[in-house]
PDB file of C-alpha atoms in Angstrom:
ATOM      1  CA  UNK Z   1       6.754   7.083 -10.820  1.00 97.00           C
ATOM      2  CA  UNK Z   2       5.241   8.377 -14.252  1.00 96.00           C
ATOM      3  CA  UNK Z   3       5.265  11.874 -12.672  1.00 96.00           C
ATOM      4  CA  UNK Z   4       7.896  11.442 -10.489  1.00 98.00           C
ATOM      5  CA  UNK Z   5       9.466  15.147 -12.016  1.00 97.00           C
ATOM      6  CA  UNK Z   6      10.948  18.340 -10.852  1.00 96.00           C
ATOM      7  CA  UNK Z   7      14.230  19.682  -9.570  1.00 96.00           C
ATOM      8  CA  UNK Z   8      13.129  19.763  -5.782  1.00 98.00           C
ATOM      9  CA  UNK Z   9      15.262  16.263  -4.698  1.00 98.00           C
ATOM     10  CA  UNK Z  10      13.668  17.511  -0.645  1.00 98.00           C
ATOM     11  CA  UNK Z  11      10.132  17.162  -2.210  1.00 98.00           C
ATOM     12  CA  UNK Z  12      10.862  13.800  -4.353  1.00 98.00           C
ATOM     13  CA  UNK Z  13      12.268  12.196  -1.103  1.00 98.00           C
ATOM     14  CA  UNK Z  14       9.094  12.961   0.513  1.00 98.00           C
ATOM     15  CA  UNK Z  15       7.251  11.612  -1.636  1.00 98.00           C
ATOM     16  CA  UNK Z  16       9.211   8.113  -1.217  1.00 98.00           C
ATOM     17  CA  UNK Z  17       9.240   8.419   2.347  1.00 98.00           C
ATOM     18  CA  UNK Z  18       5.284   9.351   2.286  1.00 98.00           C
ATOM     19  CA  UNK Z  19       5.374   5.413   0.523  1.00 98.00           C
ATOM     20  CA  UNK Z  20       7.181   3.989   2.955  1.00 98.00           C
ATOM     21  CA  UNK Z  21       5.002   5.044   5.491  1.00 96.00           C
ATOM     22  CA  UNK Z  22       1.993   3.549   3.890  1.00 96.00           C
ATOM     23  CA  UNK Z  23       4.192   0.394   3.886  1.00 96.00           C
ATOM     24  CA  UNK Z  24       4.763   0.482  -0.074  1.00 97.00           C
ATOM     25  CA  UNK Z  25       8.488  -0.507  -0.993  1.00 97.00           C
ATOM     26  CA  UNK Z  26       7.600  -1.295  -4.536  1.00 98.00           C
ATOM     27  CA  UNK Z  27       8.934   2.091  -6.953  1.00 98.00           C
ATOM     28  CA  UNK Z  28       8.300   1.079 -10.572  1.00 98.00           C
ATOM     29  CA  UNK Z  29       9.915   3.634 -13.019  1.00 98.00           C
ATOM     30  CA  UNK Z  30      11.134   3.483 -16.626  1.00 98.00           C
ATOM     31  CA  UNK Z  31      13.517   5.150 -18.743  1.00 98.00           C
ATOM     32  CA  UNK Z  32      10.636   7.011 -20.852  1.00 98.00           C
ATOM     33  CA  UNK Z  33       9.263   8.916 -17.864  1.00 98.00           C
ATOM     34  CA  UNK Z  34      10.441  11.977 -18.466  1.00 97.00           C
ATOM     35  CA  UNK Z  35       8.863  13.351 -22.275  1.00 96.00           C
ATOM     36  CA  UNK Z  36       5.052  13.135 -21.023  1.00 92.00           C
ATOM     37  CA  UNK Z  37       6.026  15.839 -17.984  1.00 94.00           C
ATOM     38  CA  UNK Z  38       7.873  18.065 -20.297  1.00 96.00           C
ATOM     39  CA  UNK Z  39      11.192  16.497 -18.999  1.00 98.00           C
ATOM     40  CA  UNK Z  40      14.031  14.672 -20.892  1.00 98.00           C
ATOM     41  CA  UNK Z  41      14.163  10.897 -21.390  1.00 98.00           C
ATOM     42  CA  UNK Z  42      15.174   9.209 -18.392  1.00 98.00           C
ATOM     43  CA  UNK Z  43      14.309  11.908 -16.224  1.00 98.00           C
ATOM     44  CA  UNK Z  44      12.326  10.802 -13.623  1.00 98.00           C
ATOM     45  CA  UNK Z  45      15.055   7.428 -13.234  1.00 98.00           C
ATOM     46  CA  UNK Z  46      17.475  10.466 -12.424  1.00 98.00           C
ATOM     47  CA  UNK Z  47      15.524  12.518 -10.308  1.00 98.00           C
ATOM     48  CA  UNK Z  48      15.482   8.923  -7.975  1.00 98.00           C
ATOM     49  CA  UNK Z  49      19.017   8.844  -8.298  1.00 98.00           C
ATOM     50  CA  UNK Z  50      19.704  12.487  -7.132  1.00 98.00           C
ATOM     51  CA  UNK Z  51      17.198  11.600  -4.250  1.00 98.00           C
ATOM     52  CA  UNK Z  52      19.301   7.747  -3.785  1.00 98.00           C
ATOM     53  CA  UNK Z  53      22.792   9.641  -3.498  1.00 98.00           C
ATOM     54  CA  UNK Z  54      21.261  12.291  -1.299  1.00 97.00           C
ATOM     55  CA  UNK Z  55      20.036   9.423   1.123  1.00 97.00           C
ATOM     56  CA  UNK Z  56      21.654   6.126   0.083  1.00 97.00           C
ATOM     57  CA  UNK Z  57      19.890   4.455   3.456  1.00 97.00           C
ATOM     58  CA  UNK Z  58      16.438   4.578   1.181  1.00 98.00           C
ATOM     59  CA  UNK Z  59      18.099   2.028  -1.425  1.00 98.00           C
ATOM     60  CA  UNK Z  60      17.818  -0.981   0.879  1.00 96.00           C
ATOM     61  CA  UNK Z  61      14.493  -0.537   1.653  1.00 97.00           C
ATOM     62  CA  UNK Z  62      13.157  -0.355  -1.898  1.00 98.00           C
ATOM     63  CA  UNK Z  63      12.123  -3.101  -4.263  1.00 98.00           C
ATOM     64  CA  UNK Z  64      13.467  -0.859  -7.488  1.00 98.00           C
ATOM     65  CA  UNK Z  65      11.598  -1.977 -10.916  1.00 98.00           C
ATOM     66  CA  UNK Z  66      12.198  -0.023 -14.047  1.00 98.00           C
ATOM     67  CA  UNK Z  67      11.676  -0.530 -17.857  1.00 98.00           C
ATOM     68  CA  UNK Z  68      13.041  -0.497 -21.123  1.00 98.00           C
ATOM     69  CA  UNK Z  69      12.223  -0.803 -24.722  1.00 98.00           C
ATOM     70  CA  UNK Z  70      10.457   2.305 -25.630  1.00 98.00           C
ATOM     71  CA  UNK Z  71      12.686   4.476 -27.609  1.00 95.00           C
ATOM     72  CA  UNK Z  72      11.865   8.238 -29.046  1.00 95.00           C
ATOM     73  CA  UNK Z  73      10.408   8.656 -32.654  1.00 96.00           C
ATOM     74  CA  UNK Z  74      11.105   4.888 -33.022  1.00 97.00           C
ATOM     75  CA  UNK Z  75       8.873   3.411 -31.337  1.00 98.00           C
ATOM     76  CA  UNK Z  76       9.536   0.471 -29.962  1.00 98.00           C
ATOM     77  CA  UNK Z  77      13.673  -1.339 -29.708  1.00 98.00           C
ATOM     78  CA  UNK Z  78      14.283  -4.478 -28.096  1.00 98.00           C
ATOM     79  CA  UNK Z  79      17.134  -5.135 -29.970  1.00 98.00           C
ATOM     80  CA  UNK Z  80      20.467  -6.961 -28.330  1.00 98.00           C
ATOM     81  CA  UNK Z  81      21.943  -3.670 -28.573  1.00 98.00           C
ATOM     82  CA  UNK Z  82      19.264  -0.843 -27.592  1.00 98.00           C
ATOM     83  CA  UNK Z  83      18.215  -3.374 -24.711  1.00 98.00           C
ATOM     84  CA  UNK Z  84      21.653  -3.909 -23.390  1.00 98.00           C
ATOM     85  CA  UNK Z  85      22.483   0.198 -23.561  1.00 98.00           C
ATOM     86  CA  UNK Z  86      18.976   0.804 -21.999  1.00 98.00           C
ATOM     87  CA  UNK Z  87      19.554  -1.402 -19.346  1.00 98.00           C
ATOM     88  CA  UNK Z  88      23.047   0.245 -18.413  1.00 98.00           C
ATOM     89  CA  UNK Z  89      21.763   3.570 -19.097  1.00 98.00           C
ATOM     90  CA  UNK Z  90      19.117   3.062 -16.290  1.00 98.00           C
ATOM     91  CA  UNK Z  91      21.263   1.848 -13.575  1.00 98.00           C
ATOM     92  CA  UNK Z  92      23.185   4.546 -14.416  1.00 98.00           C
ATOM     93  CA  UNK Z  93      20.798   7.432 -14.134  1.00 98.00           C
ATOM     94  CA  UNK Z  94      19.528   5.570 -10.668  1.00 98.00           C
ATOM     95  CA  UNK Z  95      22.933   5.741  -9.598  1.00 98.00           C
ATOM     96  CA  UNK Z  96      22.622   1.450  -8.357  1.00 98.00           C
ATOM     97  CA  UNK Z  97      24.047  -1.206  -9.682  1.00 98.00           C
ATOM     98  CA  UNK Z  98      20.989  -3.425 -10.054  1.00 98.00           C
ATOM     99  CA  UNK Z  99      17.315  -3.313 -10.146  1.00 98.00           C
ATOM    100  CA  UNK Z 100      14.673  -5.839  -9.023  1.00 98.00           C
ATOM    101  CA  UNK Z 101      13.211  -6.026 -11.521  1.00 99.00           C
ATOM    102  CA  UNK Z 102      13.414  -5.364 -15.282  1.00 99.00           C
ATOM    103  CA  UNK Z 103      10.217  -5.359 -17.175  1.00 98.00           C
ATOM    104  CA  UNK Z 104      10.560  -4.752 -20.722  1.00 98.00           C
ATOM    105  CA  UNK Z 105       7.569  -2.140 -21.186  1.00 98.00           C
ATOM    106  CA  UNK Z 106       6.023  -2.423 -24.532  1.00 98.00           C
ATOM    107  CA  UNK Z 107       7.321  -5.616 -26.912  1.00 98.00           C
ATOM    108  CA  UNK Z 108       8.948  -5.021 -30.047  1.00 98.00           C
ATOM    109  CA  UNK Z 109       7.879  -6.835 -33.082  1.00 98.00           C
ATOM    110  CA  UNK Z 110      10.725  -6.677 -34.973  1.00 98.00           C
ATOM    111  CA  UNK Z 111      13.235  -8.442 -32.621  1.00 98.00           C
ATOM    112  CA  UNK Z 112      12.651 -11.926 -31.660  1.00 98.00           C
ATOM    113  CA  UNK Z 113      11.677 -13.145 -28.401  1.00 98.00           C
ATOM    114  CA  UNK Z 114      14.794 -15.318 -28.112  1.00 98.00           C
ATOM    115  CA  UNK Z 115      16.870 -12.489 -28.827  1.00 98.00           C
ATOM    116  CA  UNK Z 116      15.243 -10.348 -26.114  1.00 98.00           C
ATOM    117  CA  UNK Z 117      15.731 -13.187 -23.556  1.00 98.00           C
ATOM    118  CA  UNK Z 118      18.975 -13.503 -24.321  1.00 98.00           C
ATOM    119  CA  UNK Z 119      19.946 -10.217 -23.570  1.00 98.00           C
ATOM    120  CA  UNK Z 120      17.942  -9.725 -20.372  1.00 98.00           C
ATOM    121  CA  UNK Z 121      19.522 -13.107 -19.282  1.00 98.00           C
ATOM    122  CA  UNK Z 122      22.964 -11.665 -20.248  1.00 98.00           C
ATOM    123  CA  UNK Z 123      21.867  -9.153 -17.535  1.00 98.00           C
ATOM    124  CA  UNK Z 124      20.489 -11.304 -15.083  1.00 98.00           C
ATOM    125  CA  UNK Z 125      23.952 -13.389 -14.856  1.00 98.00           C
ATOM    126  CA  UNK Z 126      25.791 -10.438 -14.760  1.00 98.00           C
ATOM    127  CA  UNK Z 127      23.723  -9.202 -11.252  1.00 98.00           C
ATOM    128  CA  UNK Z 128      22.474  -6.411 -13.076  1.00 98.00           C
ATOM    129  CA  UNK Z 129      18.515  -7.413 -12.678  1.00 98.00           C
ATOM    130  CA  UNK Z 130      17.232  -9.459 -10.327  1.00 98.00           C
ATOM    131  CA  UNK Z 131      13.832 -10.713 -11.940  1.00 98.00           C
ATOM    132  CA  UNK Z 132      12.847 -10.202 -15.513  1.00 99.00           C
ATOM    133  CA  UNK Z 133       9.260  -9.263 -16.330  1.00 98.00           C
ATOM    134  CA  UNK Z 134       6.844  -7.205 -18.918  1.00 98.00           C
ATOM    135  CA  UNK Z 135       4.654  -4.254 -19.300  1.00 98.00           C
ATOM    136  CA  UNK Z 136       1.906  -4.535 -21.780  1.00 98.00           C
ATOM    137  CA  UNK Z 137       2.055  -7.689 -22.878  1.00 98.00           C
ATOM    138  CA  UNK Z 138      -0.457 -10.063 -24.575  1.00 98.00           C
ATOM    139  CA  UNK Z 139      -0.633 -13.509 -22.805  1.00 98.00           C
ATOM    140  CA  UNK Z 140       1.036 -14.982 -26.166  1.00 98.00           C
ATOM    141  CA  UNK Z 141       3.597 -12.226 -26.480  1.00 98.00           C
ATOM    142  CA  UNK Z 142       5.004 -13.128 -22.350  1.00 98.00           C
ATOM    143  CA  UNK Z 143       4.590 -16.771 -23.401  1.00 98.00           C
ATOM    144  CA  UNK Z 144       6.489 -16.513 -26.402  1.00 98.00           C
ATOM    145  CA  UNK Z 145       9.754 -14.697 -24.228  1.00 98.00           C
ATOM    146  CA  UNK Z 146       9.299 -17.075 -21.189  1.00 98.00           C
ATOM    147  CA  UNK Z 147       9.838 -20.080 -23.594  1.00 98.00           C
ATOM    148  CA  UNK Z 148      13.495 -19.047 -24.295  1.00 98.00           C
ATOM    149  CA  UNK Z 149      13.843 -17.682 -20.621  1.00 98.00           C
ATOM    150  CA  UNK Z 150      16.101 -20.106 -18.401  1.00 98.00           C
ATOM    151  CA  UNK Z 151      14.359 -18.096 -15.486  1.00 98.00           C
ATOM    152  CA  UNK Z 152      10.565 -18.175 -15.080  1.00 98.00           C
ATOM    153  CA  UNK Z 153       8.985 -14.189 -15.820  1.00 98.00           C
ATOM    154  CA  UNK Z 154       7.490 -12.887 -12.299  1.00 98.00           C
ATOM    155  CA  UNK Z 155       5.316 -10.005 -13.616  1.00 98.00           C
ATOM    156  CA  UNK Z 156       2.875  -8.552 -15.662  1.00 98.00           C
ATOM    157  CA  UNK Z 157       1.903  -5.113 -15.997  1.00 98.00           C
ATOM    158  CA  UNK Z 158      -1.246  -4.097 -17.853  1.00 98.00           C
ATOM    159  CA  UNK Z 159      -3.842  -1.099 -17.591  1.00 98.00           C
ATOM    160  CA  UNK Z 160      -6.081  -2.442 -15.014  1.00 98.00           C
ATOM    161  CA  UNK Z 161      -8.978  -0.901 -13.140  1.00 98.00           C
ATOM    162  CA  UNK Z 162     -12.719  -0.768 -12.559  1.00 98.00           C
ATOM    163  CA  UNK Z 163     -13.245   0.931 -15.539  1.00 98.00           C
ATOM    164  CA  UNK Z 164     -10.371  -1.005 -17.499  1.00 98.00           C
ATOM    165  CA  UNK Z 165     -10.983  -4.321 -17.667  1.00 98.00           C
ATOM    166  CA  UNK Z 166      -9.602  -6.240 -20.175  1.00 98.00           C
ATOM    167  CA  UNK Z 167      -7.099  -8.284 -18.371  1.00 98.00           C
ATOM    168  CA  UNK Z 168     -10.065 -10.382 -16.679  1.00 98.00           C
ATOM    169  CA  UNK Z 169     -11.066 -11.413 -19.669  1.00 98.00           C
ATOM    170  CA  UNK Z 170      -8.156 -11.196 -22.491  1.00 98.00           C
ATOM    171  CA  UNK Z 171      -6.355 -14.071 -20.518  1.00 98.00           C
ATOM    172  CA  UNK Z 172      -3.615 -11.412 -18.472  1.00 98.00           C
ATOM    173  CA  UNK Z 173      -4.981 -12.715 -15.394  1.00 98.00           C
ATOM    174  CA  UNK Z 174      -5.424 -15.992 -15.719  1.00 98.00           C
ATOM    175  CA  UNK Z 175      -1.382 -16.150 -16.967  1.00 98.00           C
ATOM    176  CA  UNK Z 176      -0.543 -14.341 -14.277  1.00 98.00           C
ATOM    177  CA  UNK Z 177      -2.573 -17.093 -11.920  1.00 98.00           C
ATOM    178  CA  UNK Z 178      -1.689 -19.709 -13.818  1.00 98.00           C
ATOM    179  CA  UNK Z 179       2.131 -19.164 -13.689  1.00 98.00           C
ATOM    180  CA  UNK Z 180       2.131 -17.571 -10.146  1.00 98.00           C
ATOM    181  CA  UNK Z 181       3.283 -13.837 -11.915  1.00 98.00           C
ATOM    182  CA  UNK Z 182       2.472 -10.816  -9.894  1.00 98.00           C
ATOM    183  CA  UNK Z 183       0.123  -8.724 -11.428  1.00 98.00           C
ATOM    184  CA  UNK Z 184       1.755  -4.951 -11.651  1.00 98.00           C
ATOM    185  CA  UNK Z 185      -2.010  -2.834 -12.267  1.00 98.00           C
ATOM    186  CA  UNK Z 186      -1.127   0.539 -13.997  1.00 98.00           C
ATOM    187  CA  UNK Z 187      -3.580   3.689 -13.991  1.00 97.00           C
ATOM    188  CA  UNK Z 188      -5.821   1.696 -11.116  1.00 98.00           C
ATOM    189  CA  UNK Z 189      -7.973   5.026 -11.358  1.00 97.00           C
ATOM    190  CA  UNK Z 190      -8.676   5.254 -14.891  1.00 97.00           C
ATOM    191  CA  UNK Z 191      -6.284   7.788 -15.559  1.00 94.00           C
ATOM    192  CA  UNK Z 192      -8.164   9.987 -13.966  1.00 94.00           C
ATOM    193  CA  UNK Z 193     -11.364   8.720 -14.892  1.00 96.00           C
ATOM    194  CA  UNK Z 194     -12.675   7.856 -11.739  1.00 96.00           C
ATOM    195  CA  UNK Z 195     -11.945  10.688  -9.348  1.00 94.00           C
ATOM    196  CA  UNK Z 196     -13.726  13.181 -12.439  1.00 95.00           C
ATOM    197  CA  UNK Z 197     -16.122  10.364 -13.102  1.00 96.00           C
ATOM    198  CA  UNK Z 198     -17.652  12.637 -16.022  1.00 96.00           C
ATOM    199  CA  UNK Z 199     -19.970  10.351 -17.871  1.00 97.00           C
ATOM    200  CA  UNK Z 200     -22.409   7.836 -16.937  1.00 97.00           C
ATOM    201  CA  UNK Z 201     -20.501   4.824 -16.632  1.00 98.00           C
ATOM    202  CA  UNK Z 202     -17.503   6.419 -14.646  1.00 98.00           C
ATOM    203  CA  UNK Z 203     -20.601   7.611 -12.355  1.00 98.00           C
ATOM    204  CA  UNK Z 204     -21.987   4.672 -12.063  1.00 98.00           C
ATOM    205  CA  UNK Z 205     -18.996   2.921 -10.932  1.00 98.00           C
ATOM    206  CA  UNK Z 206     -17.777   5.711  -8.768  1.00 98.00           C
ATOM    207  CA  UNK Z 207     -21.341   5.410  -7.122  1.00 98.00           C
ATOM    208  CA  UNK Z 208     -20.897   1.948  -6.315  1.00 98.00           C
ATOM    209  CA  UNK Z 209     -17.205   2.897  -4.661  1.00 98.00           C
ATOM    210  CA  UNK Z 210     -18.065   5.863  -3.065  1.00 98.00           C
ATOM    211  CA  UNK Z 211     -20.937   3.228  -0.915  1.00 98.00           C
ATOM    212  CA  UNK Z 212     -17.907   0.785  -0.350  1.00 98.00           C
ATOM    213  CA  UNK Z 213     -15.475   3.581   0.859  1.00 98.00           C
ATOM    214  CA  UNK Z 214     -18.375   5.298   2.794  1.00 98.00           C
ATOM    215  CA  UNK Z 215     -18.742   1.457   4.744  1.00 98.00           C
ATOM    216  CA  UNK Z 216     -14.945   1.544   5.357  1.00 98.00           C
ATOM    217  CA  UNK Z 217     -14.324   4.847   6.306  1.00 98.00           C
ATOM    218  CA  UNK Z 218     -12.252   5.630   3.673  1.00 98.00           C
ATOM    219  CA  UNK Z 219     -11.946   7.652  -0.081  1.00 97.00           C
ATOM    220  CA  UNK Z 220     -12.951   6.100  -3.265  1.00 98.00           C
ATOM    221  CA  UNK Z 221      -9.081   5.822  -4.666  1.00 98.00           C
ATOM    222  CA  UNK Z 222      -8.936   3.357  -1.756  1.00 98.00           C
ATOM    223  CA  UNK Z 223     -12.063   1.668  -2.835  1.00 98.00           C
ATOM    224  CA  UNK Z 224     -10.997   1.083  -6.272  1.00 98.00           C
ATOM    225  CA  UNK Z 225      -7.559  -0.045  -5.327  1.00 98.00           C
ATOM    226  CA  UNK Z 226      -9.287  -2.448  -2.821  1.00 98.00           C
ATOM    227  CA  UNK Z 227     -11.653  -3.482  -5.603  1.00 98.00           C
ATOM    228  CA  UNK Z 228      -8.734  -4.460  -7.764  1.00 98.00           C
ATOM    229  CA  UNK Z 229      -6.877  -6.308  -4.905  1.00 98.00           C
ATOM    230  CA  UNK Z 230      -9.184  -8.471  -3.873  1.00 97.00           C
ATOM    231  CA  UNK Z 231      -9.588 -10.942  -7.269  1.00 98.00           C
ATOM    232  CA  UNK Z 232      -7.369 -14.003  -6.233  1.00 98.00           C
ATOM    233  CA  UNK Z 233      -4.904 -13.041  -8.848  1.00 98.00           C
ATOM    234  CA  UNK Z 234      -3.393 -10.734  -6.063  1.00 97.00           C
ATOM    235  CA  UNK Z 235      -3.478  -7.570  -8.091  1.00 98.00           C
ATOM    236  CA  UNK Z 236      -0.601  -4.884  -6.804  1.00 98.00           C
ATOM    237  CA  UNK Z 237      -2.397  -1.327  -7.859  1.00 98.00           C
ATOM    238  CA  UNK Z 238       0.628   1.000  -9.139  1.00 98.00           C
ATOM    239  CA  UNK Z 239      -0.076   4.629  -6.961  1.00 96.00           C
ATOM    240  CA  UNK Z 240       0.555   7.176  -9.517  1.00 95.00           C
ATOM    241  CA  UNK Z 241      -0.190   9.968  -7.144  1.00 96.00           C
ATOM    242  CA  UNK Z 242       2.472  12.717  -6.654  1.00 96.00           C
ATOM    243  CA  UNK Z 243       0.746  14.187  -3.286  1.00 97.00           C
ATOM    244  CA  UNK Z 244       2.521  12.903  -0.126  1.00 97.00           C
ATOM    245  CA  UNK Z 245      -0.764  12.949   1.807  1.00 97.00           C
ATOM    246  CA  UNK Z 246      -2.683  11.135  -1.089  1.00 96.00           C
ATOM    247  CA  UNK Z 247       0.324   8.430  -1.266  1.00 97.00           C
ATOM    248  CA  UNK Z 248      -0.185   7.794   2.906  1.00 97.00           C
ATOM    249  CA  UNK Z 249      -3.971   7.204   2.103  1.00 96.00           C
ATOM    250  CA  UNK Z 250      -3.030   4.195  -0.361  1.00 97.00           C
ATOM    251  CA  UNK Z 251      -2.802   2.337   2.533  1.00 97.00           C
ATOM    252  CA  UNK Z 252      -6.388   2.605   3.837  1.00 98.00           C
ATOM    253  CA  UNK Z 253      -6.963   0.394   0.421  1.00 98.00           C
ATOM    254  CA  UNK Z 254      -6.511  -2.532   2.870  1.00 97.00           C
ATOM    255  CA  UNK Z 255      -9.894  -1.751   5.156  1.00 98.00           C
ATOM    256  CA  UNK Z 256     -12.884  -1.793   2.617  1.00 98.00           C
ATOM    257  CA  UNK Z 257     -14.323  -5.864   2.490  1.00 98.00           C
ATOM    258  CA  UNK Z 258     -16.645  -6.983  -0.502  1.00 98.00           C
ATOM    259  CA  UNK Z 259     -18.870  -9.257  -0.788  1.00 98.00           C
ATOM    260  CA  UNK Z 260     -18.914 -11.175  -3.909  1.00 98.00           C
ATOM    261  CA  UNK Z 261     -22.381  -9.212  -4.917  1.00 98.00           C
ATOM    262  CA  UNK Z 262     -20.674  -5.866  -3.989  1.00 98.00           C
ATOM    263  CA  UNK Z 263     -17.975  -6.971  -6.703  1.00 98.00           C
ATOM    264  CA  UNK Z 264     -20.089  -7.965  -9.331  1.00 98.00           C
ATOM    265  CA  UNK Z 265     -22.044  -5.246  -8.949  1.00 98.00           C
ATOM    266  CA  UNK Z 266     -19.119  -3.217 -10.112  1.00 98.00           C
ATOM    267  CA  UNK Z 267     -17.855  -4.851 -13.090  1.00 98.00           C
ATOM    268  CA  UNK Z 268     -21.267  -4.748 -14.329  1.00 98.00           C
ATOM    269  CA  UNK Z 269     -21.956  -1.511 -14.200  1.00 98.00           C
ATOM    270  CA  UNK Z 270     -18.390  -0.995 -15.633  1.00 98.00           C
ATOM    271  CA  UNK Z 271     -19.467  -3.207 -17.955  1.00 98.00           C
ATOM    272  CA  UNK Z 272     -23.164  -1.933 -18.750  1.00 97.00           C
ATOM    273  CA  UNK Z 273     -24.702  -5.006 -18.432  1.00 97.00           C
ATOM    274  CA  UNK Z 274     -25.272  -8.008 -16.611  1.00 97.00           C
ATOM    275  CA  UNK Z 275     -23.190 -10.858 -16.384  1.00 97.00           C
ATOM    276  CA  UNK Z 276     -25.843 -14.424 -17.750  1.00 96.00           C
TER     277      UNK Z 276
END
């Protein structure tokens, strides 16, 4: 929901219906949505909570994950006190009393872990979060909060993609395996990259997808989600797209089947060479 912005509450439910008919129920959000689409801070959590108390009935059918930690001009407050306000000031711009799950979206360095997990705890126990979980994370940083955690972390959410790769190899993945954490893939088109695919390696890639979706029957944002989702990890690609029609056609991500040398074949042109 990066660019979940606007006044028209009509179109933003449509949007979230569009999801549920693809059979998505995951929305991730975060308080800093807003700035990027000329918006205020917080303004895409409230343009959900406009659309929530329009049609309440949506709620229960939503796993609702948001984020917190990013503060203007700052940049970055995980503090006992930021933390706690952010987390209220969420739930109340979402008009809910709770979220799924809190991810805490970029760490701070300046507050330490045991501080951060004792205020997201302080939340948990009081049934304002569900599950606690991060955003941009190192493997080291999310091991360093789940050690003072009483409650194991479920997620993960890194820039993942066939043109980003660095969580297969920087040890995200193999965390997120290793301690059975869902892995929450942002941008899971390159920003952008791949549907412009404007230099060689983008084309090269998008070549490769465009064969897979051609198999399938489908487009090559459903390729490269399907790409993602098949490593064993269980990858969940985040949609970003605003365009109901686009959102429906997430689901087709579940059709395309690769072979392991369809795969590779991929990451090594992502990766402009071969694998030894």
């Amino acid at each position: 929901m990066w660019r979940f912005a606007g006044d028209d509450v009509a179109a933003a439910r449509a949007r979230i219906e569009a999801a549920f008919d693809a059979g998505i129920t995951l929305f991730d959000t975060a308080d800093i949505y807003g700035p990027d689409n000329g918006e205020p801070f917080g303004a895409a959590e409230a343009l959900l909570g406009r659309v929530l108390a329009e049609t309440p009935a949506l709620r229960d059918r939503m796993v609702l994950a948001t984020k917190g930690g990013i503060r203007m001009g700052v940049p970055y407050d995980s503090g006992p006190t930021a933390l706690a306000g952010a987390i209220d000031d969420s739930l109340a711009r979402l008009g809910t009393d709770r979220v799924e799950l809190y991810q805490i979206h970029r760490p701070d360095l300046l507050t330490h872990p045991q501080e951060v997990a004792r205020t997201l705890d302080d939340a948990r126990q009081a049934g304002k979060i569900v599950a606690i979980g991060v955003s941009n994370h190192t493997p080291a940083q999310a091991a360093a909060l789940a050690h003072f955690l009483p409650v194991p972390l479920v997620s993960h959410q890194p820039e993942f993609s066939a043109l980003h790769l660095a969580p297969l190899f920087d040890g995200i993945v193999d965390q997120a395996m290793e301690r059975d954490m869902a892995l929450l893939a942002w941008s899971p088109l390159g920003g952008g990259r791949l549907a412009r695919a404007e230099d060689a390696r983008s084309q090269a890639v998008a070549a490769l997808l465009d064969a897979k979706a051609a198999d399938a029957g489908v487009d090559r944002a459903a390729a490269a989600y399907s790409w993602i989702m098949v490593h064993p990890a269980r990858p969940i690609p985040i949609v970003g797209t605003q365009n109901p029609q686009r959102i429906r056609a997430a689901a087709d991500a579940y059709k395309p089947r690769w072979t392991r040398t369809e795969w590779y074949a991929v990451l090594q042109a992502s990766m402009g060479e071969s694998l030894p």
